[in-house]
C-alpha cells in the first residue's frame, strides 16, 4: 500500500482511524457468511461528510478503488473488497442522529447509526421506523439504504426505499449532494435519492438520510402455525391478512430449518407435533383478533402469544435461522421472490435440483411478500452450480433473483436473468456518468464491461 496515500488518509481522518493491521482489517475484508473475502489495503473511518469527500479524492488521485461499508452484515459480498484489493471506507463513525420531528414524523440520521439505535430513538418519541431485521444491532442506515433492505415489516411499511424522504451523499469526484429538508412531495426532476437506494455502494457514499417515521402501532399478537406445506402457508397468510387488521409480518420456515435452529440454540419444539412448514404472523390486533384466528379450520396446531416475552420466544424460531445455518457451514444464499401463485411450483422443483447437487436446502423467508431465502449447504464457496441452478429456476418461474439482499459480487454474473440488456445498458450509462473512473465497488452489481452474460 502506497505510504503517501496512507499519510494523506491519516491527515484527513486521524492516524487511529486508518487501520492497516491485517488482524484488524480481516473483520472488514470478510463478509458475514464467510463466503466472500478480499484484500483491504487499509480501512479508513472518516467522521463526517467533509472527511468522506477528502478520502475519496485522495483514493481517486492514487488510483485505488473504494468499497463503502456499514455494519458488514450484507449477504451478497457487496461490502467487502475484491481479491485485487481496495480501500474500505467504513461509514460507522457517521453517527449524526437529530431530534425526532414529531410534527412531521421524520428524523435525520447519519449513515453509521444502526437500525436498532434508530428504532429506539424513534420509539422514545412515540414513533416507529418502518424497517426491522434480525441484523438490527449491526446493520446501518447507510447500508440498508444502499441495499434497499426489506426485512420482517416490509408487508406493512414497504422496503427501505419507502422510508426515504431524502439523503446526503458524496459522489466519486468529492461533490456532496444533499436533500435533507424533509419535503414530502417534490417533483423536480430525477429522483437521486431513489437512484441511490439499492445502488450497493457503486454510485456514491451515503452519509445521512431524512427518514419517514410511522405512528407506533406495536404488534400485540404473534401466531405460529404448523402447516402441511408452502401452498397452505401462503394461503393461510393471505386469509389472516383479510381477517385481522394490521398484519405486520407473515414469515415462513420449514422443518429442516427448525431442526437446525433447535440444534444450534437448544430451544424446545414450538408446537405439539412436527410439521413440514410453519407460518409466523405478527399483527397489531387485540385478543378478539386472536379469537377470530384460532377458529380458522386450517390452524390444527398453532400457538398464540399476546405478551412480549411469549412473542419473543416464538420469533426466536424464525429470527435465529441465519445464525443457525451459518453455524452449520458456509451457506450459498439466494433471495428470490415470486407472485404468491408461483411459490409452490418453484418450491417443488427446488428439491429436485438440490438432490442432484448432493447438497441440502434450508428455505425460509418473508412469505407475506412472496420472498423466499434459499440457503444451500454443501457446495464449496467457489462452486457456483447451486447458485446458478436455483436462480435460473427462479427466473423460469417468473421470479426475481434478488428480493432484498441485492446483487453484490454473488450474483453480478446472473443479473441478466432479472434485467434486460437495455436495462443493464442504462445502468452502465448511469454508473459511467456518476463514477467515470470506476472508483466505487468494482465488480459489484455490474461486472466489467462485456462480462454481463449469465454463467
Ligand atoms: P454492509 O454489509 O456494510 O454493506 C452492504 C452494501 O451496502 C455494500 O454493497 C456496501 O458497499 C454498501 N454500503 C454500506 N454502507 C454504505 C454507505 N454509507 N454508502 C454507500 N454504500 C454503502 N437484509 C434484508 O434486506 N432483510 C432482512 O430481513 C435481513 N436480515 C438479516 C439478518 C441477519 C442475521 C443478517 C446477518 C443479515 C440480514 N440481512 C437482511 C442482510 C443485511 O443486514 C442487509 O443487507 C443490510 O442492509 C446491510 O447493512 P450493513 O450496514 O451491514 O451494510
Ligand atoms: C432474514 O430474512 O432473516 C434475512 O434476510 C437473513 C437471511 O436471509 O439469512
Ligand atoms: Zn430476509
Coordinates of C-alpha atoms and ligand atoms in Angstrom, one line a residue:
X1 CA 0.0 0.0 0.0
X2 CA 1.2 3.4 -1.0
X3 CA 2.8 5.1 2.0
X4 CA 1.9 8.5 0.6
X5 CA -1.8 7.7 0.4
X6 CA -1.7 6.3 4.0
X7 CA -0.1 9.5 5.2
X8 CA -2.8 11.5 3.4
X9 CA -5.6 9.4 4.8
X10 CA -4.1 9.8 8.3
X11 CA -4.0 13.5 7.9
X12 CA -7.7 13.5 6.9
X13 CA -9.2 11.1 9.4
X14 CA -6.6 10.8 12.1
X15 CA -4.0 8.1 12.3
X16 CA -6.1 5.9 14.7
X17 CA -8.8 5.8 12.1
X18 CA -6.7 4.4 9.3
X19 CA -6.4 0.7 10.0
X20 CA -3.7 -1.4 8.4
X21 CA -3.0 -4.3 10.9
X22 CA -4.2 -7.4 9.0
X23 CA -5.6 -8.9 12.2
X24 CA -7.9 -5.8 12.5
X25 CA -8.7 -5.3 8.8
X26 CA -9.6 -9.0 8.4
X27 CA -13.0 -8.3 10.0
X28 CA -13.7 -5.7 7.3
X29 CA -12.4 -7.9 4.4
X30 CA -14.6 -11.0 5.1
X31 CA -18.3 -10.9 4.8
X32 CA -20.9 -12.2 7.4
X33 CA -21.3 -15.6 5.6
X34 CA -17.5 -16.1 5.3
X35 CA -18.0 -16.9 1.6
X36 CA -16.6 -13.6 0.3
X37 CA -13.3 -12.1 1.2
X38 CA -10.7 -9.9 -0.5
X39 CA -7.8 -7.6 0.2
X40 CA -8.3 -4.4 2.3
X41 CA -5.3 -2.2 1.6
X42 CA -6.5 -0.3 4.6
X43 CA -9.7 0.7 6.4
X44 CA -10.4 4.4 6.8
X45 CA -13.1 5.6 9.1
X46 CA -14.0 9.3 8.4
X47 CA -16.1 11.1 11.0
X48 CA -18.1 13.4 8.8
X49 CA -19.2 14.2 5.2
X50 CA -16.3 16.5 4.5
X51 CA -13.8 13.9 5.6
X52 CA -15.5 11.3 3.3
X53 CA -15.1 13.7 0.4
X54 CA -11.4 14.2 1.1
X55 CA -10.9 10.5 1.5
X56 CA -12.5 9.8 -1.9
X57 CA -10.4 12.5 -3.6
X58 CA -7.2 11.1 -2.1
X59 CA -8.0 7.5 -3.2
X60 CA -9.0 8.7 -6.7
X61 CA -5.7 10.6 -7.0
X62 CA -3.8 7.4 -6.1
X63 CA -5.9 5.2 -8.4
X64 CA -7.2 2.9 -5.7
X65 CA -10.8 1.7 -5.6
X66 CA -13.1 2.3 -2.6
X67 CA -15.6 -0.1 -1.0
X68 CA -18.1 1.7 1.2
X69 CA -19.0 -0.4 4.2
X70 CA -21.5 -0.1 7.1
X71 CA -22.2 -2.9 9.5
X72 CA -20.8 -5.6 7.2
X73 CA -24.0 -7.7 7.6
X74 CA -24.7 -7.8 3.8
X75 CA -25.2 -11.3 2.4
X76 CA -24.1 -10.9 -1.3
X77 CA -20.4 -9.9 -0.8
X78 CA -21.0 -6.3 -1.9
X79 CA -19.4 -4.6 1.1
X80 CA -16.0 -6.4 1.2
X81 CA -13.1 -5.7 -1.1
X82 CA -12.2 -7.7 -4.2
X83 CA -9.2 -10.0 -4.4
X84 CA -7.3 -7.3 -6.3
X85 CA -7.7 -5.0 -3.2
X86 CA -9.4 -1.8 -2.3
X87 CA -9.6 0.8 0.4
X88 CA -12.5 0.1 2.7
X89 CA -14.4 3.2 3.7
X90 CA -16.2 2.4 6.9
X91 CA -19.2 4.7 7.5
X92 CA -19.7 3.6 11.0
X93 CA -18.5 6.9 12.5
X94 CA -21.1 8.9 10.7
X95 CA -23.3 8.9 13.8
X96 CA -25.4 12.0 13.5
X97 CA -28.8 11.5 15.0
X98 CA -31.0 14.6 15.1
X99 CA -34.0 15.0 17.4
X100 CA -37.2 13.4 16.0
X101 CA -39.5 15.9 14.3
X102 CA -42.8 14.6 15.9
X103 CA -44.9 17.0 13.9
X104 CA -43.7 15.8 10.6
X105 CA -42.9 12.3 11.8
X106 CA -39.4 12.4 10.4
X107 CA -35.8 12.2 11.5
X108 CA -32.3 12.8 10.0
X109 CA -29.8 10.0 10.8
X110 CA -26.2 9.5 9.9
X111 CA -25.2 6.6 7.7
X112 CA -23.4 4.8 10.6
X113 CA -26.4 4.8 13.0
X114 CA -27.6 1.2 13.4
X115 CA -31.2 0.2 12.8
X116 CA -31.6 -0.8 16.4
X117 CA -30.4 2.7 17.5
X118 CA -32.7 4.4 15.0
X119 CA -35.7 2.3 16.1
X120 CA -35.0 3.0 19.8
X121 CA -34.6 6.7 19.0
X122 CA -38.0 6.8 17.2
X123 CA -39.7 4.7 19.9
X124 CA -38.6 7.3 22.6
X125 CA -40.6 9.8 20.6
X126 CA -43.6 7.5 20.3
X127 CA -42.9 6.7 16.7
X128 CA -41.6 3.8 14.7
X129 CA -39.0 3.3 11.9
X130 CA -40.6 1.1 9.3
X131 CA -37.7 -1.3 8.7
X132 CA -36.7 -4.0 11.1
X133 CA -34.5 -7.1 10.5
X134 CA -32.6 -9.6 12.6
X135 CA -29.3 -7.8 11.8
X136 CA -30.6 -4.7 13.5
X137 CA -27.8 -4.3 16.1
X138 CA -25.1 -4.0 13.3
X139 CA -26.8 -3.1 10.1
X140 CA -26.6 0.6 9.4
X141 CA -28.8 3.3 8.0
X142 CA -26.3 3.7 5.1
X143 CA -26.0 0.0 4.4
X144 CA -29.7 -0.6 4.5
X145 CA -30.3 2.3 2.1
X146 CA -27.5 1.1 -0.2
X147 CA -29.1 -2.4 -0.3
X148 CA -32.7 -1.2 -0.1
X149 CA -33.1 -3.7 2.7
X150 CA -36.5 -5.3 3.3
X151 CA -37.0 -7.3 6.5
X152 CA -39.8 -8.5 8.6
X153 CA -42.1 -5.5 8.3
X154 CA -42.0 -5.0 4.5
X155 CA -45.5 -6.3 4.3
X156 CA -46.6 -3.4 6.4
X157 CA -44.3 -0.4 5.7
X158 CA -42.5 -1.4 2.5
X159 CA -38.7 -1.7 2.0
X160 CA -36.1 0.9 2.9
X161 CA -36.8 3.0 -0.2
X162 CA -40.3 3.6 1.0
X163 CA -38.9 5.2 4.2
X164 CA -36.7 7.7 2.3
X165 CA -37.5 11.4 2.1
X166 CA -34.1 12.4 1.0
X167 CA -30.4 11.8 1.6
X168 CA -26.9 13.3 1.6
X169 CA -24.2 11.6 -0.3
X170 CA -20.7 12.1 -1.7
X171 CA -20.0 11.4 -5.3
X172 CA -16.8 10.0 -6.8
X173 CA -15.4 13.5 -7.5
X174 CA -16.0 14.6 -3.9
X175 CA -19.2 16.6 -4.7
X176 CA -21.7 16.5 -1.9
X177 CA -25.4 16.2 -2.9
X178 CA -27.8 16.9 -0.1
X179 CA -31.6 16.7 0.2
X180 CA -32.4 16.5 3.9
X181 CA -35.2 19.1 4.0
X182 CA -38.0 16.6 4.5
X183 CA -40.3 17.8 1.8
X184 CA -42.9 15.1 1.3
X185 CA -43.8 15.9 -2.2
X186 CA -41.1 17.0 -4.6
X187 CA -41.3 16.6 -8.3
X188 CA -38.2 18.5 -9.5
X189 CA -36.5 16.1 -12.0
X190 CA -34.6 12.9 -11.5
X191 CA -35.1 11.4 -8.0
X192 CA -31.4 11.0 -7.0
X193 CA -32.4 9.7 -3.5
X194 CA -34.3 6.8 -5.0
X195 CA -31.4 6.2 -7.5
X196 CA -29.0 5.7 -4.6
X197 CA -31.4 3.3 -2.8
X198 CA -30.3 -0.1 -3.8
X199 CA -27.2 1.2 -5.6
X200 CA -25.0 -1.1 -3.4
X201 CA -22.1 1.4 -2.9
X202 CA -21.5 1.6 -6.7
X203 CA -22.5 5.3 -7.2
X204 CA -21.8 7.3 -4.1
X205 CA -21.1 7.1 -0.3
X206 CA -24.3 7.8 1.5
X207 CA -23.6 9.9 4.6
X208 CA -27.0 10.7 6.1
X209 CA -30.7 10.3 5.3
X210 CA -34.0 12.0 6.1
X211 CA -36.4 9.2 7.1
X212 CA -40.1 8.8 7.4
X213 CA -41.4 7.5 10.8
X214 CA -44.7 5.9 11.5
X215 CA -47.2 6.2 14.3
X216 CA -46.2 3.5 16.7
X217 CA -48.5 0.5 16.1
X218 CA -46.8 -2.2 18.1
X219 CA -47.7 -5.9 17.4
X220 CA -49.8 -7.4 20.2
X221 CA -50.4 -10.8 18.7
X222 CA -48.0 -13.4 17.4
X223 CA -49.2 -16.6 15.9
X224 CA -47.1 -19.7 15.0
X225 CA -48.9 -22.3 13.0
X226 CA -47.8 -25.7 11.7
X227 CA -48.9 -26.4 8.2
X228 CA -48.6 -29.1 5.5
X229 CA -46.5 -27.1 3.1
X230 CA -45.8 -23.8 1.4
X231 CA -49.0 -23.6 -0.6
X232 CA -51.0 -23.8 2.7
X233 CA -48.7 -21.3 4.4
X234 CA -49.2 -18.7 1.6
X235 CA -53.0 -19.3 1.6
X236 CA -53.3 -19.0 5.4
X237 CA -51.1 -15.9 5.4
X238 CA -53.5 -14.3 2.8
X239 CA -56.6 -15.4 4.8
X240 CA -55.2 -13.9 8.0
X241 CA -54.5 -10.6 6.3
X242 CA -58.1 -10.5 5.2
X243 CA -59.4 -11.3 8.7
X244 CA -57.2 -9.3 11.1
X245 CA -56.3 -5.7 10.6
X246 CA -52.7 -4.6 11.0
X247 CA -50.7 -7.7 9.9
X248 CA -47.1 -6.6 10.3
X249 CA -45.2 -9.7 9.4
X250 CA -46.0 -13.0 7.7
X251 CA -42.9 -15.3 7.8
X252 CA -42.2 -18.8 6.7
X253 CA -39.9 -21.6 7.7
X254 CA -39.7 -25.4 7.3
X255 CA -38.9 -28.5 9.3
X256 CA -35.2 -28.6 8.1
X257 CA -34.6 -25.0 9.2
X258 CA -36.4 -25.6 12.5
X259 CA -34.2 -28.6 13.2
X260 CA -31.0 -26.6 12.6
X261 CA -32.3 -23.8 14.9
X262 CA -33.2 -26.2 17.6
X263 CA -29.8 -28.0 17.3
X264 CA -27.9 -24.7 17.4
X265 CA -30.0 -23.0 20.2
X266 CA -31.3 -25.8 22.3
X267 CA -34.8 -24.4 22.0
X268 CA -37.7 -26.9 22.6
X269 CA -40.2 -27.9 20.0
X270 CA -42.5 -24.9 19.4
X271 CA -45.8 -26.9 18.8
X272 CA -47.5 -30.1 19.9
X273 CA -46.1 -32.0 16.9
X274 CA -43.8 -31.7 13.9
X275 CA -44.9 -30.2 10.6
X276 CA -43.4 -29.7 7.1
X277 CA -43.9 -26.0 7.2
X278 CA -44.6 -23.1 9.6
X279 CA -46.2 -19.7 9.4
X280 CA -45.4 -16.9 11.8
X281 CA -47.7 -13.9 11.9
X282 CA -47.4 -10.7 13.8
X283 CA -50.4 -8.4 14.0
X284 CA -51.4 -5.2 15.8
X285 CA -54.6 -6.8 16.9
X286 CA -56.1 -7.3 20.3
X287 CA -57.4 -10.6 21.9
X288 CA -60.6 -10.5 19.9
X289 CA -58.3 -10.7 16.8
X290 CA -56.7 -13.8 18.3
X291 CA -60.2 -15.3 18.8
X292 CA -61.0 -14.7 15.2
X293 CA -57.8 -16.5 14.2
X294 CA -57.8 -19.6 16.4
X295 CA -61.2 -20.8 15.0
X296 CA -59.7 -20.9 11.4
X297 CA -60.1 -24.6 10.4
X298 CA -56.6 -24.6 8.7
X299 CA -55.0 -24.0 12.1
X300 CA -54.9 -27.5 13.6
X301 CA -51.8 -26.9 15.6
X302 CA -50.9 -23.4 16.5
X303 CA -49.6 -21.2 19.3
X304 CA -50.7 -17.7 20.0
X305 CA -48.7 -15.2 22.1
X306 CA -50.1 -12.0 23.5
X307 CA -47.3 -10.7 25.7
X308 CA -43.8 -9.5 24.8
X309 CA -41.9 -12.4 26.4
X310 CA -44.1 -15.1 24.8
X311 CA -44.0 -13.3 21.4
X312 CA -40.2 -13.0 21.5
X313 CA -40.0 -16.8 22.3
X314 CA -42.0 -17.6 19.1
X315 CA -40.0 -15.2 17.0
X316 CA -36.7 -16.9 18.0
X317 CA -37.6 -19.9 15.8
X318 CA -37.6 -17.6 12.8
X319 CA -35.0 -15.0 13.7
X320 CA -32.3 -17.4 14.6
X321 CA -32.3 -19.2 11.2
X322 CA -29.5 -17.1 9.7
X323 CA -27.0 -17.8 12.6
X324 CA -28.0 -21.4 12.9
X325 CA -27.4 -22.0 9.2
X326 CA -24.1 -20.2 9.4
X327 CA -23.1 -22.4 12.3
X328 CA -23.7 -25.5 10.1
X329 CA -21.5 -24.3 7.2
X330 CA -20.8 -21.5 4.7
X331 CA -24.1 -21.0 3.0
X332 CA -24.9 -20.1 -0.6
X333 CA -27.7 -17.6 -0.1
X334 CA -30.3 -17.0 -2.7
X335 CA -33.0 -14.4 -2.1
X336 CA -35.8 -14.9 -4.6
X337 CA -39.4 -13.6 -4.9
X338 CA -42.5 -14.6 -6.8
X339 CA -46.1 -13.8 -7.2
X340 CA -47.9 -15.8 -4.5
X341 CA -49.3 -18.2 -7.0
X342 CA -45.9 -19.3 -8.2
X343 CA -44.3 -20.1 -4.8
X344 CA -45.4 -23.8 -4.6
X345 CA -44.2 -24.6 -8.2
X346 CA -40.8 -23.2 -7.5
X347 CA -40.5 -24.9 -4.1
X348 CA -41.4 -28.4 -5.6
X349 CA -38.8 -28.1 -8.4
X350 CA -36.1 -26.8 -6.0
X351 CA -35.9 -30.1 -4.2
X352 CA -35.2 -31.9 -7.5
X353 CA -32.3 -29.6 -8.3
X354 CA -30.8 -29.8 -4.8
X355 CA -31.0 -33.6 -4.8
X356 CA -28.8 -33.7 -7.9
X357 CA -26.2 -31.4 -6.3
X358 CA -25.5 -33.6 -3.2
X359 CA -26.5 -30.5 -1.2
X360 CA -29.2 -29.6 1.3
X361 CA -31.5 -26.5 1.1
X362 CA -32.9 -24.6 4.0
X363 CA -35.8 -22.4 2.9
X364 CA -37.4 -19.7 4.9
X365 CA -38.4 -16.1 4.3
X366 CA -41.0 -13.3 4.1
X367 CA -43.9 -15.2 2.6
X368 CA -46.3 -12.3 3.0
X369 CA -44.4 -10.5 0.2
X370 CA -43.6 -13.7 -1.8
X371 CA -39.9 -13.6 -0.7
X372 CA -38.0 -16.9 -0.1
X373 CA -34.5 -17.3 1.2
X374 CA -32.9 -20.4 -0.2
X375 CA -29.8 -21.4 1.7
X376 CA -27.8 -24.2 0.2
X377 CA -25.3 -26.0 2.4
X378 CA -22.7 -28.4 1.0
X379 CA -21.0 -26.9 -2.1
X380 CA -17.7 -25.1 -1.6
X381 CA -17.7 -21.3 -1.6
X382 CA -16.4 -21.1 -5.2
X383 CA -18.7 -23.7 -6.6
X384 CA -21.4 -21.7 -8.4
X385 CA -23.6 -24.7 -9.6
X386 CA -26.2 -24.4 -6.9
X387 CA -26.5 -20.6 -7.2
X388 CA -26.8 -20.8 -11.0
X389 CA -29.4 -23.6 -10.9
X390 CA -31.5 -22.0 -8.2
X391 CA -31.5 -18.6 -9.7
X392 CA -32.3 -19.9 -13.2
X393 CA -35.2 -21.9 -11.7
X394 CA -36.5 -18.8 -10.0
X395 CA -36.3 -16.8 -13.2
X396 CA -38.0 -19.6 -15.1
X397 CA -40.9 -19.3 -12.6
X398 CA -41.3 -15.6 -13.2
X399 CA -39.3 -14.6 -10.1
X400 CA -36.6 -12.1 -9.3
X401 CA -33.1 -13.2 -8.4
X402 CA -33.0 -10.7 -5.5
X403 CA -35.9 -9.5 -3.4
X404 CA -34.0 -7.7 -0.7
X405 CA -30.3 -8.6 -0.4
X406 CA -29.1 -7.1 -3.6
X407 CA -26.8 -8.4 -6.3
X408 CA -23.4 -7.7 -4.9
X409 CA -20.5 -9.9 -6.1
X410 CA -22.5 -13.0 -5.6
X411 CA -25.0 -12.6 -8.4
X412 CA -23.3 -10.0 -10.7
X413 CA -22.9 -12.5 -13.5
X414 CA -26.5 -13.5 -13.2
X415 CA -28.1 -10.0 -13.4
X416 CA -29.3 -10.7 -17.0
X417 CA -31.7 -13.3 -15.5
X418 CA -33.7 -10.4 -14.0
X419 CA -32.8 -7.4 -16.1
X420 CA -32.9 -7.0 -19.9
X421 CA -29.9 -5.9 -22.0
X422 CA -31.3 -2.4 -22.5
X423 CA -31.9 -2.0 -18.7
X424 CA -28.3 -3.1 -18.0
X425 CA -27.0 -0.7 -20.6
X426 CA -29.0 2.1 -19.0
X427 CA -27.5 1.2 -15.6
X428 CA -24.0 1.2 -17.1
X429 CA -24.6 4.6 -18.5
X430 CA -25.7 5.9 -15.1
X431 CA -22.6 4.3 -13.4
X432 CA -20.3 5.8 -16.1
X433 CA -21.9 9.3 -15.6
X434 CA -21.6 9.3 -11.8
X435 CA -18.4 7.3 -11.5
X436 CA -16.5 7.6 -14.8
X437 CA -13.2 6.2 -13.4
X438 CA -14.8 3.2 -11.6
X439 CA -13.8 4.3 -8.1
X440 CA -16.6 2.6 -6.3
X441 CA -17.1 -1.1 -5.7
X442 CA -15.6 -2.6 -8.8
X443 CA -17.3 -6.0 -9.7
X444 CA -20.3 -5.3 -7.5
X445 CA -23.7 -5.3 -9.3
X446 CA -22.2 -4.6 -12.7
X447 CA -19.3 -6.8 -14.0
X448 CA -16.5 -5.2 -16.0
X449 CA -17.9 -4.1 -19.4
X450 CA -18.6 -7.1 -21.7
X451 CA -18.8 -9.5 -18.7
X452 CA -22.6 -9.3 -18.2
X453 CA -23.6 -12.7 -19.5
X454 CA -25.2 -15.3 -17.2
X455 CA -22.8 -18.0 -16.2
Ligands
LIG1 P1 -22.9 -3.6 4.6 O1 -23.0 -5.1 4.7 O2 -21.7 -3.0 5.2 O3 -22.9 -3.1 3.1 C1 -23.9 -3.6 2.2 C2 -23.8 -2.9 0.8 O4 -24.1 -1.5 1.0 C3 -22.4 -3.0 0.2 O5 -22.6 -3.0 -1.2 C4 -21.8 -1.7 0.6 O6 -20.8 -1.2 -0.3 C5 -22.9 -0.7 0.6 N1 -22.9 0.4 1.6 C6 -22.8 0.2 3.0 N2 -22.8 1.4 3.6 C7 -22.8 2.4 2.6 C8 -22.8 3.8 2.6 N3 -22.8 4.5 3.7 N4 -22.9 4.4 1.4 C9 -22.9 3.7 0.2 N5 -22.9 2.3 0.2 C10 -22.9 1.7 1.4 N6 -31.4 -8.0 4.7 C11 -32.7 -7.7 4.4 O7 -33.0 -7.0 3.4 N7 -33.8 -8.2 5.1 C12 -33.6 -8.9 6.2 O8 -34.5 -9.4 6.9 C13 -32.2 -9.2 6.6 N8 -32.0 -9.9 7.7 C14 -30.7 -10.2 8.0 C15 -30.4 -10.9 9.2 C16 -29.1 -11.3 9.5 C17 -28.9 -12.1 10.8 C18 -28.0 -10.8 8.7 C19 -26.6 -11.1 9.1 C20 -28.3 -10.1 7.6 C21 -29.6 -9.8 7.2 N9 -29.9 -9.0 6.1 C22 -31.2 -8.7 5.8 C23 -28.8 -8.5 5.2 C24 -28.2 -7.2 5.7 O9 -28.4 -7.0 7.1 C25 -28.7 -6.0 4.9 O10 -28.3 -6.2 3.5 C26 -28.3 -4.6 5.4 O11 -28.9 -3.7 4.6 C27 -26.8 -4.4 5.3 O12 -26.4 -3.3 6.1 P2 -24.9 -3.0 6.5 O13 -24.9 -1.7 7.2 O14 -24.4 -4.2 7.3 O15 -24.2 -2.9 5.1
LIG2 C1 -33.8 -12.9 7.0 O1 -34.9 -12.7 6.5 O2 -33.7 -13.4 8.1 C2 -32.6 -12.4 6.3 O3 -32.8 -11.9 5.0 C3 -31.3 -13.1 6.5 C4 -31.1 -14.3 5.7 O4 -31.6 -14.4 4.6 O5 -30.3 -15.2 6.1
LIG3 ZN1 -34.9 -11.6 4.7

